[in-house]
Amino acid sequence: QVQLVESGGGLVQPGGSLRLSCAASGSTFSLSRYAMSWYRQAPGKERELVAVISGGGNGNYADSVKGRFTISRDNALNTVYLQMNMLKSEDTGVYYCKARAIVSRMEYWGQGTQVTVSS
């Protein structure tokens, strides 16, 4: 079983920055065997993909966050990060971390962390 725990959310003013972390664990878990993603869900909206990073470290982003957000991973620490800069009110939502096993394609989700961008 894989556990994902997000942290780093909070209240920030427009234009500010936050860094989210997703710590992964499990009896035989190795982050290098997973593609990792960040999703978000705003009130009344569907969950949407924000960023994904491959096992090789290549990141892809939703158009709405390109140039502002950066996804990264530290396989030694089994942790994935989302650096969010130049935050906007529309970035508000619950941010979720997802792990997808490269071989089996099994997926695991964290419980989410709230990000609120407001003045």
GROMACS .gro file of C-alpha atoms in nm:
model
  119
    1GLN     CA    1   0.000   0.000   0.000
    2VAL     CA    2   0.118   0.351  -0.086
    3GLN     CA    3   0.050   0.655   0.128
    4LEU     CA    4   0.076   1.010   0.000
    5VAL     CA    5   0.072   1.308   0.232
    6GLU     CA    6   0.053   1.661   0.095
    7SER     CA    7   0.162   1.968   0.287
    8GLY     CA    8   0.250   2.333   0.232
    9GLY     CA    9  -0.090   2.476   0.149
   10GLY     CA   10  -0.226   2.791   0.304
   11LEU     CA   11  -0.351   3.143   0.248
   12VAL     CA   12  -0.143   3.366   0.023
   13GLN     CA   13  -0.197   3.702  -0.144
   14PRO     CA   14  -0.217   3.732  -0.523
   15GLY     CA   15   0.132   3.742  -0.668
   16GLY     CA   16   0.271   3.539  -0.382
   17SER     CA   17   0.433   3.195  -0.376
   18LEU     CA   18   0.381   2.861  -0.210
   19ARG     CA   19   0.568   2.534  -0.222
   20LEU     CA   20   0.366   2.216  -0.188
   21SER     CA   21   0.522   1.886  -0.089
   22CYS     CA   22   0.397   1.532  -0.136
   23ALA     CA   23   0.569   1.273   0.080
   24ALA     CA   24   0.524   0.915  -0.036
   25SER     CA   25   0.571   0.602   0.170
   26GLY     CA   26   0.499   0.230   0.165
   27SER     CA   27   0.659  -0.094   0.262
   28THR     CA   28   0.845  -0.132  -0.068
   29PHE     CA   29   0.779   0.207  -0.219
   30SER     CA   30   1.034   0.364  -0.452
   31LEU     CA   31   0.941   0.697  -0.607
   32SER     CA   32   1.148   0.624  -0.918
   33ARG     CA   33   0.888   0.361  -1.018
   34TYR     CA   34   0.606   0.614  -1.031
   35ALA     CA   35   0.492   0.901  -1.248
   36MET     CA   36   0.378   1.176  -1.013
   37SER     CA   37   0.115   1.439  -1.068
   38TRP     CA   38  -0.049   1.735  -0.900
   39TYR     CA   39  -0.419   1.797  -0.948
   40ARG     CA   40  -0.644   2.065  -0.807
   41GLN     CA   41  -1.014   2.106  -0.749
   42ALA     CA   42  -1.180   2.441  -0.710
   43PRO     CA   43  -1.519   2.473  -0.538
   44GLY     CA   44  -1.795   2.360  -0.772
   45LYS     CA   45  -1.550   2.245  -1.038
   46GLU     CA   46  -1.407   1.915  -1.150
   47ARG     CA   47  -1.063   1.804  -1.050
   48GLU     CA   48  -0.806   1.910  -1.309
   49LEU     CA   49  -0.449   1.815  -1.388
   50VAL     CA   50  -0.197   2.082  -1.297
   51ALA     CA   51   0.140   1.920  -1.359
   52VAL     CA   52   0.296   1.579  -1.412
   53ILE     CA   53   0.655   1.462  -1.384
   54SER     CA   54   0.788   1.142  -1.536
   55GLY     CA   55   1.029   0.901  -1.377
   56GLY     CA   56   1.300   1.069  -1.577
   57GLY     CA   57   1.215   1.408  -1.435
   58ASN     CA   58   1.045   1.569  -1.734
   59GLY     CA   59   0.758   1.795  -1.637
   60ASN     CA   60   0.443   1.890  -1.824
   61TYR     CA   61   0.196   2.157  -1.723
   62ALA     CA   62  -0.154   2.277  -1.776
   63ASP     CA   63  -0.158   2.588  -1.993
   64SER     CA   64  -0.302   2.788  -1.705
   65VAL     CA   65   0.009   2.738  -1.490
   66LYS     CA   66   0.291   2.726  -1.746
   67GLY     CA   67   0.571   2.964  -1.657
   68ARG     CA   68   0.444   3.002  -1.299
   69PHE     CA   69   0.451   2.651  -1.150
   70THR     CA   70   0.737   2.403  -1.138
   71ILE     CA   71   0.708   2.036  -1.051
   72SER     CA   72   1.012   1.850  -0.923
   73ARG     CA   73   1.096   1.526  -0.750
   74ASP     CA   74   1.354   1.395  -0.508
   75ASN     CA   75   1.361   1.020  -0.544
   76ALA     CA   76   1.598   0.979  -0.251
   77LEU     CA   77   1.346   1.147  -0.021
   78ASN     CA   78   1.039   0.996  -0.194
   79THR     CA   79   0.901   1.348  -0.222
   80VAL     CA   80   0.748   1.551  -0.501
   81TYR     CA   81   0.719   1.928  -0.496
   82LEU     CA   82   0.511   2.192  -0.665
   83GLN     CA   83   0.660   2.538  -0.658
   84MET     CA   84   0.386   2.790  -0.728
   85ASN     CA   85   0.480   3.147  -0.811
   86MET     CA   86   0.279   3.451  -0.921
   87LEU     CA   87  -0.032   3.298  -0.770
   88LYS     CA   88  -0.372   3.415  -0.886
   89SER     CA   89  -0.714   3.392  -0.726
   90GLU     CA   90  -0.810   3.128  -0.981
   91ASP     CA   91  -0.537   2.902  -0.842
   92THR     CA   92  -0.747   2.859  -0.529
   93GLY     CA   93  -0.850   2.502  -0.458
   94VAL     CA   94  -0.758   2.176  -0.295
   95TYR     CA   95  -0.436   2.038  -0.439
   96TYR     CA   96  -0.392   1.663  -0.462
   97CYS     CA   97  -0.091   1.449  -0.527
   98LYS     CA   98  -0.123   1.133  -0.736
   99ALA     CA   99   0.119   0.847  -0.787
  100ARG     CA  100   0.084   0.618  -1.086
  101ALA     CA  101   0.296   0.305  -1.102
  102ILE     CA  102   0.486   0.297  -1.431
  103VAL     CA  103   0.449  -0.082  -1.474
  104SER     CA  104   0.114  -0.175  -1.315
  105ARG     CA  105  -0.050   0.167  -1.367
  106MET     CA  106  -0.208   0.145  -1.022
  107GLU     CA  107  -0.293   0.488  -0.888
  108TYR     CA  108  -0.284   0.635  -0.539
  109TRP     CA  109  -0.409   0.972  -0.415
  110GLY     CA  110  -0.326   1.190  -0.122
  111GLN     CA  111  -0.585   1.360   0.096
  112GLY     CA  112  -0.520   1.707  -0.045
  113THR     CA  113  -0.402   2.041   0.086
  114GLN     CA  114  -0.596   2.367   0.063
  115VAL     CA  115  -0.451   2.662  -0.127
  116THR     CA  116  -0.633   2.992  -0.101
  117VAL     CA  117  -0.519   3.295  -0.298
  118SER     CA  118  -0.689   3.606  -0.171
  119SER     CA  119  -0.615   3.960  -0.062
   0.00000   0.00000   0.00000
